[in-house]
Coordinates of C-alpha atoms in Angstrom, one line a residue:
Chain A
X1 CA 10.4 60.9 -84.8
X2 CA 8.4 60.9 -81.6
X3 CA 10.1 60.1 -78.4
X4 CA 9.7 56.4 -77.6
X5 CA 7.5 55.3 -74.9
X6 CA 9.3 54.5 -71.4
X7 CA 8.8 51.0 -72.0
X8 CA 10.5 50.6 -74.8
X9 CA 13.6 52.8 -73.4
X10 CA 13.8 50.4 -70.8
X11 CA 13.7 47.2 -73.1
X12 CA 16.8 49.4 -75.0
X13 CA 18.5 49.3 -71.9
X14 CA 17.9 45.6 -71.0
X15 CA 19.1 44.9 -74.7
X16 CA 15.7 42.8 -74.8
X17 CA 14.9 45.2 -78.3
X18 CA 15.1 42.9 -81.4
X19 CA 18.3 44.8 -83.9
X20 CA 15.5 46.9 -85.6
X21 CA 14.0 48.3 -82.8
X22 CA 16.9 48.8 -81.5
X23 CA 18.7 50.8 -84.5
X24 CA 15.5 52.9 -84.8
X25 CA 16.1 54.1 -80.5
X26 CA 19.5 54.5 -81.2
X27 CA 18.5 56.9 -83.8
X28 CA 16.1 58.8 -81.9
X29 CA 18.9 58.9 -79.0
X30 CA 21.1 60.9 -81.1
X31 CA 18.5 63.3 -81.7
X32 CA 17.2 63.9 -78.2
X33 CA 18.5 65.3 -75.1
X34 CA 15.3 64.1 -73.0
X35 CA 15.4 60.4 -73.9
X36 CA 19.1 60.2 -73.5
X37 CA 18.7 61.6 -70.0
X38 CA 15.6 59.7 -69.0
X39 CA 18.0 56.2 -70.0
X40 CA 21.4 57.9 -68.7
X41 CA 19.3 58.4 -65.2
X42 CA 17.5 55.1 -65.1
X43 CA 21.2 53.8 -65.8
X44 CA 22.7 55.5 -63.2
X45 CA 20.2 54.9 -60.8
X46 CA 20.6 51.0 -60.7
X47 CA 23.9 50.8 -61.1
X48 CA 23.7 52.7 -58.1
X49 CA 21.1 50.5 -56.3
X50 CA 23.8 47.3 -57.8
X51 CA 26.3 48.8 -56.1
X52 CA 25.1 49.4 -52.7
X53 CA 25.7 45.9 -51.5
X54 CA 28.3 44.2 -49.7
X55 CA 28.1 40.5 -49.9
X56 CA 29.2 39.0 -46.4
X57 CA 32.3 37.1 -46.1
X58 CA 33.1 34.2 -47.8
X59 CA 33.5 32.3 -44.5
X60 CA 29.8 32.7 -43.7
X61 CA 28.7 31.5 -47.3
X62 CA 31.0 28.4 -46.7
X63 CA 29.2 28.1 -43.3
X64 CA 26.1 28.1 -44.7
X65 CA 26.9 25.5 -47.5
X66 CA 28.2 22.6 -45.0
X67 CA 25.1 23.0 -43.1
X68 CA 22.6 22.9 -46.0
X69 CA 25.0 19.6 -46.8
X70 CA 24.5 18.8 -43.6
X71 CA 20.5 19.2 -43.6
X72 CA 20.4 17.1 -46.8
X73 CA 22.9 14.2 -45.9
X74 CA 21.1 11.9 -43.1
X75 CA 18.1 11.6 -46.0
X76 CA 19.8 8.3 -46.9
X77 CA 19.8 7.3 -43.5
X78 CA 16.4 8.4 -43.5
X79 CA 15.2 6.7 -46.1
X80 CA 16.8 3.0 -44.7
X81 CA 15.0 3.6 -41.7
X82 CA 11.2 4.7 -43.2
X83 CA 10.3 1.0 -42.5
X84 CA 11.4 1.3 -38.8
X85 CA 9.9 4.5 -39.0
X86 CA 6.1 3.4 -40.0
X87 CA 6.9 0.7 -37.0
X88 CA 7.3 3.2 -34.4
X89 CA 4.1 5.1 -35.9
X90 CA 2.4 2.3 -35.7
X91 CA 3.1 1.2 -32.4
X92 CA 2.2 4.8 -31.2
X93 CA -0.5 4.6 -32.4
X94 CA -1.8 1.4 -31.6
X95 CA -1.2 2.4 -28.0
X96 CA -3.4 5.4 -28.5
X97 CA -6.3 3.6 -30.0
X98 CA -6.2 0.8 -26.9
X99 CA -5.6 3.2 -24.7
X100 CA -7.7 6.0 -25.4
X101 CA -11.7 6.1 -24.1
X102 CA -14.1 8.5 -25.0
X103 CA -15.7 10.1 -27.9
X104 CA -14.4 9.8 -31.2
X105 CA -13.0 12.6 -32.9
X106 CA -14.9 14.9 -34.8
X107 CA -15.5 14.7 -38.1
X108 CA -14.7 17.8 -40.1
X109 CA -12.5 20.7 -39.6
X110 CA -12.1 21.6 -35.9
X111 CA -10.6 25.0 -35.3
X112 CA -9.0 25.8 -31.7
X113 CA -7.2 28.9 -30.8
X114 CA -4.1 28.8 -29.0
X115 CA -1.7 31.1 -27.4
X116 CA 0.4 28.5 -27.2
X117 CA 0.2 27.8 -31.0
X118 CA 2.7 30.6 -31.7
X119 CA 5.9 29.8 -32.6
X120 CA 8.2 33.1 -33.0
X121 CA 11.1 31.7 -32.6
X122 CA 11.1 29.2 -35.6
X123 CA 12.5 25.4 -34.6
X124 CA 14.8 26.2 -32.1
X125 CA 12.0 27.9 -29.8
X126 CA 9.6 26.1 -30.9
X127 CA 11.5 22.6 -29.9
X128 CA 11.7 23.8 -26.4
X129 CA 8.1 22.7 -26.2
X130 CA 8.5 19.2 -27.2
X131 CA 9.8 16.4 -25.0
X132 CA 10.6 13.1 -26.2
X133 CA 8.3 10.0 -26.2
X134 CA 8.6 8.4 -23.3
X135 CA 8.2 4.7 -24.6
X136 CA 8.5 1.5 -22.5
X137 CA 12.3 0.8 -23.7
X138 CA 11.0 -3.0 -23.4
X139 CA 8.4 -2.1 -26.1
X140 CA 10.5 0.3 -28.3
X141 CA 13.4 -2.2 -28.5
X142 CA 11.4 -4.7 -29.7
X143 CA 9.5 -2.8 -31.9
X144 CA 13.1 -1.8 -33.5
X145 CA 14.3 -5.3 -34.0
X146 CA 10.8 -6.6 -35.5
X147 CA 11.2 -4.0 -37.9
X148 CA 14.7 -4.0 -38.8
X149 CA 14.3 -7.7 -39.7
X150 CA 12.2 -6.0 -42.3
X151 CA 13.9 -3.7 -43.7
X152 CA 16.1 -5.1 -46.9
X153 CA 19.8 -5.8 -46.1
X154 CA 21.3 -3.5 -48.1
X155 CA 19.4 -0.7 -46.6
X156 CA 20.5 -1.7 -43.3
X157 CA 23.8 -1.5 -44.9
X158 CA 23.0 2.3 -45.4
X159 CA 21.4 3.0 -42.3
X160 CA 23.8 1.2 -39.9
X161 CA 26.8 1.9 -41.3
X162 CA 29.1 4.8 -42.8
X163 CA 31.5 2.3 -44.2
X164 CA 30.3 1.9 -48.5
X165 CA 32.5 -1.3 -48.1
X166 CA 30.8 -4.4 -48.3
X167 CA 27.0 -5.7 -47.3
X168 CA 27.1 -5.6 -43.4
X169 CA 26.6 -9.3 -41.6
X170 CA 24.3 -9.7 -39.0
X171 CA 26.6 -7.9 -36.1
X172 CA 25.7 -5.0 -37.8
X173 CA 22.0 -5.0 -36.9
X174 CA 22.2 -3.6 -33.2
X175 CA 23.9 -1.1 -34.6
X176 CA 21.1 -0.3 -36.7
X177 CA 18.6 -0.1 -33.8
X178 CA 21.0 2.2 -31.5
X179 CA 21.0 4.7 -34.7
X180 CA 17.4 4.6 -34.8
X181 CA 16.5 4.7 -31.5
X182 CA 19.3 8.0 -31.3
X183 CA 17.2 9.7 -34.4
X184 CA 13.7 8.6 -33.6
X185 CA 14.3 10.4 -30.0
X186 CA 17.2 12.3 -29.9
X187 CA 16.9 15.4 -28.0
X188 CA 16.3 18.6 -30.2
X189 CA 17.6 21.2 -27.8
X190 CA 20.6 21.1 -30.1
X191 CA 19.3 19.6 -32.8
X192 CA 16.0 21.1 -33.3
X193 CA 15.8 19.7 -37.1
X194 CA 15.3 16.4 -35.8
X195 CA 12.6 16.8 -34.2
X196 CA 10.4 13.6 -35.9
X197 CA 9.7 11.5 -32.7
X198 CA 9.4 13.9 -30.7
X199 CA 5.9 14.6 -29.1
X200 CA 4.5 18.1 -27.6
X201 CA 2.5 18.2 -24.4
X202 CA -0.9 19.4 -24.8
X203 CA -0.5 21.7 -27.6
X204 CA 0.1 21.5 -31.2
X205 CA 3.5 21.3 -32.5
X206 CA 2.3 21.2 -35.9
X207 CA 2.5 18.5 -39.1
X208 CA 1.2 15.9 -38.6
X209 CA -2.0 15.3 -36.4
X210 CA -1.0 11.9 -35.1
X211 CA -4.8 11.3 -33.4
X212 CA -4.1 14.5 -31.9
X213 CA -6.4 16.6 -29.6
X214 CA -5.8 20.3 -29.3
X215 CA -8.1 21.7 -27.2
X216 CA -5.9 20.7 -24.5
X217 CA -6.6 23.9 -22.5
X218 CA -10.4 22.6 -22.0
X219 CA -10.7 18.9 -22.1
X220 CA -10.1 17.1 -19.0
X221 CA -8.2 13.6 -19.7
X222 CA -10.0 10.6 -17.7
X223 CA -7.4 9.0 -15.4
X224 CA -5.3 5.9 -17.0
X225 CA -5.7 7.7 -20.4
X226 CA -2.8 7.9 -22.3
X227 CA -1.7 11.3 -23.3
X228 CA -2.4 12.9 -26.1
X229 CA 0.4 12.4 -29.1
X230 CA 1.3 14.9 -31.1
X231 CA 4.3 14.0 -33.7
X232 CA 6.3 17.0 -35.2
X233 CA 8.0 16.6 -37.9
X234 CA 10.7 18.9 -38.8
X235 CA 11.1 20.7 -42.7
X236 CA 14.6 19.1 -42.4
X237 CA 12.8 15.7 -43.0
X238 CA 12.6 15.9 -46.4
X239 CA 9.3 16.9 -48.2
X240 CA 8.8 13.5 -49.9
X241 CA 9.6 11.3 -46.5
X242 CA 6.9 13.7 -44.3
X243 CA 4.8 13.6 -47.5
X244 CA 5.1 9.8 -47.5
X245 CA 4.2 9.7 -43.6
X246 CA 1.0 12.6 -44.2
X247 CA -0.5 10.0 -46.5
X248 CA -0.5 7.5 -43.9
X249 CA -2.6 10.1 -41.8
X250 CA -6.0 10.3 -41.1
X251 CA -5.9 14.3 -40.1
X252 CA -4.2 16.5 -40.8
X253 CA -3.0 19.3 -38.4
X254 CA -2.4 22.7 -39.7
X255 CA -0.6 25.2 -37.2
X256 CA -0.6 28.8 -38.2
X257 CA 1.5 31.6 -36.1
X258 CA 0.7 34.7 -34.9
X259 CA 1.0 36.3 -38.2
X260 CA -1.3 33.8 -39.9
X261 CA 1.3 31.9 -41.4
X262 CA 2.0 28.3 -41.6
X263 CA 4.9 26.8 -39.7
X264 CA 7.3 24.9 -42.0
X265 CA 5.7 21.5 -42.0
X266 CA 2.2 22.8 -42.9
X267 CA 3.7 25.0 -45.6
X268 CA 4.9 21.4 -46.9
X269 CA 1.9 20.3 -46.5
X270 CA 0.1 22.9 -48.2
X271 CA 3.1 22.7 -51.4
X272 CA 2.0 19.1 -51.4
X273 CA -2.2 20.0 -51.7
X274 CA -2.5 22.8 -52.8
X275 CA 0.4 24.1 -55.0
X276 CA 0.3 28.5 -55.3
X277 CA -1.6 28.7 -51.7
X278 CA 0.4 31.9 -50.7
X279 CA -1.5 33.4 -53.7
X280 CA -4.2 32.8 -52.0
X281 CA -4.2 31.6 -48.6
X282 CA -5.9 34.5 -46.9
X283 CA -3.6 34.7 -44.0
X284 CA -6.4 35.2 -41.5
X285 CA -5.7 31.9 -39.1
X286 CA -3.4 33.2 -36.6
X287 CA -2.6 31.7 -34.0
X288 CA -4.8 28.7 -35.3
X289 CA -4.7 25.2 -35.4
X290 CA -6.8 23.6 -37.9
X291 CA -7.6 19.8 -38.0
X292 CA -8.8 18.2 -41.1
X293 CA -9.7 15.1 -42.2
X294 CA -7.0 13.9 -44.4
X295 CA -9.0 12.9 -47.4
X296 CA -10.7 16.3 -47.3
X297 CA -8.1 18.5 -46.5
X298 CA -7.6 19.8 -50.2
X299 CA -10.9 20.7 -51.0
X300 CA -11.0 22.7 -47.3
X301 CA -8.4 24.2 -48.1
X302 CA -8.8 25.4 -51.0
X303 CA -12.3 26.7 -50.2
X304 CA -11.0 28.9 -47.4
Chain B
X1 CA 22.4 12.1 -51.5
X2 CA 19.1 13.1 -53.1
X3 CA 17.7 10.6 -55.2
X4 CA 15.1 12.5 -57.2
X5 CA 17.5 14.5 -58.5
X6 CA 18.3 11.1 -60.5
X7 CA 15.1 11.6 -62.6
X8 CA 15.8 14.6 -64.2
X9 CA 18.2 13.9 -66.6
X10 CA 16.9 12.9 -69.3
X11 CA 14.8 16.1 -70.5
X12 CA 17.0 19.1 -69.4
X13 CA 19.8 18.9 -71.5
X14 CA 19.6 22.4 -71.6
X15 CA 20.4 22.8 -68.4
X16 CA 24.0 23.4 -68.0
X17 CA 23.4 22.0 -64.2
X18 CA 22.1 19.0 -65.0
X19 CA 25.3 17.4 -64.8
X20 CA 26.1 19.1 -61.4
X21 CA 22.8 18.2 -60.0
X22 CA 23.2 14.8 -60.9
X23 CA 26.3 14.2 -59.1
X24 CA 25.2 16.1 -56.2
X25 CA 22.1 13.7 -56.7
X26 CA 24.6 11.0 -56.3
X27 CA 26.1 12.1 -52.6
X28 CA 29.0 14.2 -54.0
X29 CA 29.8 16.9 -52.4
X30 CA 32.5 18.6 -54.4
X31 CA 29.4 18.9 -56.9
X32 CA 26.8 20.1 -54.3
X33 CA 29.9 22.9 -53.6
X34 CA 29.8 23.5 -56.8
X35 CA 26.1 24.4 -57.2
X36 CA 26.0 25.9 -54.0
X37 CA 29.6 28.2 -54.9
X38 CA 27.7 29.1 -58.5
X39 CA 24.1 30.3 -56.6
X40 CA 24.7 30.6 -53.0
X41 CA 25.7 34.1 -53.1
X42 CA 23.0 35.3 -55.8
X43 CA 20.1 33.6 -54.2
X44 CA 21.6 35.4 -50.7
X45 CA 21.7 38.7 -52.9
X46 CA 17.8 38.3 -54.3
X47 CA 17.0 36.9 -50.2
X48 CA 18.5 40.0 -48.8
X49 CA 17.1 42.5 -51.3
X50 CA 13.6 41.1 -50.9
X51 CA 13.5 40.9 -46.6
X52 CA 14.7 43.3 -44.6
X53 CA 17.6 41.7 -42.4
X54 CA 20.6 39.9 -42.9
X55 CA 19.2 36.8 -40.5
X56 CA 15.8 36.9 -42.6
X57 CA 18.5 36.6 -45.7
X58 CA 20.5 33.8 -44.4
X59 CA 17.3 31.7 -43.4
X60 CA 15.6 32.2 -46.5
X61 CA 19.2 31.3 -48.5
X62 CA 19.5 28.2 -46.7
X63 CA 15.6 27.2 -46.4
X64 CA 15.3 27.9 -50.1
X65 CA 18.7 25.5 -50.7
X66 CA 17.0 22.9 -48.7
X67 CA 13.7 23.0 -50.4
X68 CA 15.2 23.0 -53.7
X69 CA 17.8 20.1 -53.5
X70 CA 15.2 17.9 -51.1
X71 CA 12.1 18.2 -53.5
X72 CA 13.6 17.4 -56.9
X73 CA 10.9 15.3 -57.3
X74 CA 8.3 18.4 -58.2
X75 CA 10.9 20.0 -60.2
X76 CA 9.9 20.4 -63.4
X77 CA 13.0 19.3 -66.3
X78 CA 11.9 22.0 -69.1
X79 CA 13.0 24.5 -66.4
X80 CA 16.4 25.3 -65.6
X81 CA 17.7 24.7 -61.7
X82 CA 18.4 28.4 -61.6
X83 CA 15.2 29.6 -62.0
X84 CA 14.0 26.8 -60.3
X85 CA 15.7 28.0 -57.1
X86 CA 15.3 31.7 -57.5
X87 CA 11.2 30.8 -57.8
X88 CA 11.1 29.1 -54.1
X89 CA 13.7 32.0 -53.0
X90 CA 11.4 34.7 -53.9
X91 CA 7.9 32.6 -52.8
X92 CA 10.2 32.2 -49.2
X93 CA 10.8 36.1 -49.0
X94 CA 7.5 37.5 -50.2
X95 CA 6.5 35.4 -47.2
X96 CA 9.2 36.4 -44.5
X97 CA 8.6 40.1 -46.5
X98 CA 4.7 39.7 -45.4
X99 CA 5.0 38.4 -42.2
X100 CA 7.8 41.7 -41.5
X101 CA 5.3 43.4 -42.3
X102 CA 2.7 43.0 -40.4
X103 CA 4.9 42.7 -37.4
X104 CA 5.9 46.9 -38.6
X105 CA 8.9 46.6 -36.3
X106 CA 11.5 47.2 -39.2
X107 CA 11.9 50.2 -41.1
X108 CA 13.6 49.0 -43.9
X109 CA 16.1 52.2 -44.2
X110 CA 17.0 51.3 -40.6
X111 CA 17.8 47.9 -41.2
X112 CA 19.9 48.6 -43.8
X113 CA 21.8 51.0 -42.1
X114 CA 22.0 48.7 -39.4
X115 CA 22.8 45.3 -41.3
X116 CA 26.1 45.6 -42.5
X117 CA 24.9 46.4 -45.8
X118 CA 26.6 49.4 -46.2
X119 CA 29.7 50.4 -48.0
X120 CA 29.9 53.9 -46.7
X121 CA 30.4 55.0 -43.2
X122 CA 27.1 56.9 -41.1
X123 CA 28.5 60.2 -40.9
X124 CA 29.8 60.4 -44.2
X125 CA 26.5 59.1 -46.4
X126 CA 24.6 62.0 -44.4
X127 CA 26.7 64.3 -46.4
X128 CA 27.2 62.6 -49.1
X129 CA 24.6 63.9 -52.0
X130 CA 24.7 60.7 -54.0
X131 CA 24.2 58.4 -50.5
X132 CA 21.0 60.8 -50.1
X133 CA 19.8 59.1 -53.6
X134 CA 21.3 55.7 -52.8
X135 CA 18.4 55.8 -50.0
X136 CA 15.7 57.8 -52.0
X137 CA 16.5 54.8 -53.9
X138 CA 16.4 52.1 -51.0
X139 CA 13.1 53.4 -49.8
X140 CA 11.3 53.6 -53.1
X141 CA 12.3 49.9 -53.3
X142 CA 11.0 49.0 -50.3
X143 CA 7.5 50.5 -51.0
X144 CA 6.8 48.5 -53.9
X145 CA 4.6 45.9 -53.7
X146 CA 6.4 42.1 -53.5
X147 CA 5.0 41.6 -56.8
X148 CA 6.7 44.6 -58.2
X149 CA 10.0 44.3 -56.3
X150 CA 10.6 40.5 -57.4
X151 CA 10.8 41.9 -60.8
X152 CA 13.1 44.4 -60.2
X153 CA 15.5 42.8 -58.3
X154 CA 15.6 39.8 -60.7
X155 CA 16.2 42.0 -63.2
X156 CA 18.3 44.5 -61.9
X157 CA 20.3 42.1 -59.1
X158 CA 19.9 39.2 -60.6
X159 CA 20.3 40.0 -64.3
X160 CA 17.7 38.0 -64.8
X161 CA 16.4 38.2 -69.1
X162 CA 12.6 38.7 -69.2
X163 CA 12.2 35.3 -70.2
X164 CA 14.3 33.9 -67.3
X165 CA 11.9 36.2 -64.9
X166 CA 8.9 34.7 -66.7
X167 CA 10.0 31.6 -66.0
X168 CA 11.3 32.3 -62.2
X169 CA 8.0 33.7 -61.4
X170 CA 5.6 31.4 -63.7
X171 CA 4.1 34.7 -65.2
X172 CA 4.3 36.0 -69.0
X173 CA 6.6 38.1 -70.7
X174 CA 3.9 40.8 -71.0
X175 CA 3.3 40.4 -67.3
X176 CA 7.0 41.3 -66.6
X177 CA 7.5 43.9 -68.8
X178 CA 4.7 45.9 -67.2
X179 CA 5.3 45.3 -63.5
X180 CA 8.7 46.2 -64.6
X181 CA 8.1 49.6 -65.9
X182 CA 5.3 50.2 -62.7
X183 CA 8.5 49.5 -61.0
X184 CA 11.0 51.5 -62.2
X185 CA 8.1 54.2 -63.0
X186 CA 7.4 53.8 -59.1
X187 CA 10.3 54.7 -58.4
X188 CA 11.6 57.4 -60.6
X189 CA 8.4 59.1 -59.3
X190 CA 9.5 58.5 -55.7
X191 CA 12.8 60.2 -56.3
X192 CA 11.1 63.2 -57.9
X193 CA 13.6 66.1 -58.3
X194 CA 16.5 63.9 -56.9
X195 CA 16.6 62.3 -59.9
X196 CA 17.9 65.5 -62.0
X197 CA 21.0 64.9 -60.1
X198 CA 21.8 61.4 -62.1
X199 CA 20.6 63.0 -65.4

């Protein structure tokens, strides 16, 4: 019998051989020295390569598994306060368009590139460039009561208070707006996964392009315009909330490092348009920020 | 907890998860342990043997937990959550792998040596003849190409069947039998004579 090919040695020694196969190699085994050495080697070897590994302490994996709970946990909360959420956006927004003189944006994709538009350090360095919105409290108060009257009771329930017991009465409603308020613009220095509210002076902080300008090194601002808002929003917002909030988006920014990859919020966004795109994405926009029109941004994309 | 998990239980009765991730769907968290206990450590495993540091590891573990648990919604029910989670684990670290890479600041031997990885002490794996095959090993690893090393270390760390890589990876059988053997082919060639010593 001739020696079987290395392939189907190796399927002998993942058992993946249906029984015939498999009586017929274990027959030509007990005939031949080479094959028996070739699969006693290949054997060795990876148990070998198995071996050589420690698996850190349990304490660390136990770590690890309170703050992925952790990560996924306030996505009830977030999901009470969406409503309040599109408020705020909307406000910001509104502010921008009365505010704001000058040319409209461009249509099309606008590419800039920015030293600033590298992010090595991942959320934590990166959230040292953010600073929070700095909203009239008169404005942002009200805002928050407007749109918790909108928001259905028993989601304020979730959103204002820990307690399962009960539907909350109406004292629980300034609770609701001082737990907004704390994750619409809490501060991310220790926190850096809550970072939605937060806005980035002059350069891109990635996500979404909230009416965003990033040639912030070369444009000169007229005096009395308000400054330029860009709104990150962190992975630990959860893909179908920032997905949600994209849609409502008439850009999209995409922010690529200094290694031509996406920071975490594009990735999402590319998951989201263009499912496979590390196949393909050619990895050639470092240090890049791309703007696109919302509605376009898939067929862009997939045409780089 | 994570309310998309909630839609998936109606199709993936195979799934011996399914009844884990929909209580952890439901904001319990002796469930989510559960899950988490079950593939924490062989995601971190698969993480680790596809990147080159421990911290690359830990961040791809916990971004790929994350990714998984919050976007249920694009999970697909004829799949099983295993394979579901070891896909966006090796997707995460053929990207953390690529962007190492270009960076050519580690040497992968290095950081293992480095990382806390090791069972046997410095001085004695320089003498010891089967530590000097443990790295031929290590280094013909890390010169395969992601492609190739996903399907090794599924199969060989993970214990992964050649279905359950085809399914991990979205490729066919075929396909993973042949980058398998390139693989393993790869490296026997890299080890060359040293392999005489394990025959």
């Amino acid at each position: 019998m001739n020696c079987p090919e290395f392939g189907k040695l190796m399927m002998y020694l993942d058992g993946e051989l249906d029984p015939s196969a498999r009586d017929d190699v274990e027959a030509h085994l007990g005939s031949c020295r080479r094959c028996r050495k070739v699969l006693d080697s290949q054997r060795n070897l990876e148990s070998a390569w198995r071996e050589d590994f420690d698996l850190p302490d349990r304490a660390d994996f136990d770590q690890l598994e309170e703050a992925v709970f952790r990560a996924l946990r306030p996505r009830r909360r977030w999901m009470a306060v969406i409503p309040a959420a599109a408020g705020i956006m909307a406000v910001l927004l509104g502010l921008k368009l009365i505010l704001v003189s000058g040319p409209s944006p461009e249509s099309g994709a606008r590419t800039v590139f920015s030293e600033d538009a590298m992010f090595h350090g991942g959320f934590r360095e990166r959230a040292e460039h953010l600073r929070e919105v700095d909203l009239p409290e008169a404005v942002e108060e009200e805002t928050m009561a407007d749109e918790l009257e909108a928001v259905p009771a028993e989601m304020r329930d979730i959103s204002s208070s820990p307690d399962p017991a009960g539907p909350s009465d109406n004292a629980s409603a300034p609770a609701a707006v001082e737990e907004v308020s704390e994750r619409f613009f809490a501060t991310t220095a220790e926190e850096p996964d809550m970072a939605f509210g937060l806005v980035q002076e002059g350069q891109a902080a990635g996500g979404i392009g909230y009416g965003s300008d990033h040639d912030a090194d070369t444009a000169e601002e007229p005096a009395g315009v308000i400054e330029t808002v860009t709104v990150a929003v962190s992975r630990s917002v959860a893909d179908d909330e920032f997905l949600q909030q994209a849609g409502r988006e008439e850009t999209f920014t995409l922010v690529f490092d200094a290694e031509g990859l996406p920071d975490s919020s594009t990735a999402v966004l590319l998951d989201s348009l263009l499912p496979g795109w590390e196949d393909y994405i050619p990895f050639e926009n470092r240090d890049t920020v791309v703007t696109v029109p919302a509605a376009e941004a898939a067929d862009i994309i997939g045409g780089w | 907890m994570f309310p998309c998990v909630l839609l998936m239980t109606a199709d993936n009765g195979g799934d011996p998860d399914a009844e884990l991730l929909r209580r952890a769907g439901k904001g319990d968290r002796d469930a989510f342990g559960e899950l988490f206990s079950k593939y924490g450590k062989r995601v971190f495993r698969v993480a680790r043997r596809m990147c080159s540091s421990d911290e690359d590891a830990w961040d791809i573990t916990q971004d790929a937990f994350i990714r998984a648990m919050g976007a249920m919604d694009r999970f697909d029910p004829q799949y099983r959550f295993f394979t579901w989670i070891y896909r966006i684990t090796t997707n995460l670290a053929i990207n953390y792998s690529r962007k190492r890479r270009r960076r050519r600041e580690v040497n992968f031997d290095e950081a293992f040596d480095g990382g806390g990885r090791q069972t046997t002490a410095p001085d004695l794996e320089e003498r010891a003849a089967s530590e000097e095959l443990v790295r031929a090993v290590r280094r013909a690893v890390e010169k395969l190409s992601p492609a190739l090393r996903s399907v090794f270390v599924l199969r060989v760390d993970g214990e992964l069947s050649y279905s359950e890589i085809a399914e991990t990876l979205d490729i066919a059988i075929g396909t993973v039998m042949s980058r398998l053997n390139r693989a393993r082919s790869s490296i026997r060639d890299e080890l060359g004579e040293l392999l005489e010593e394990w025959e």
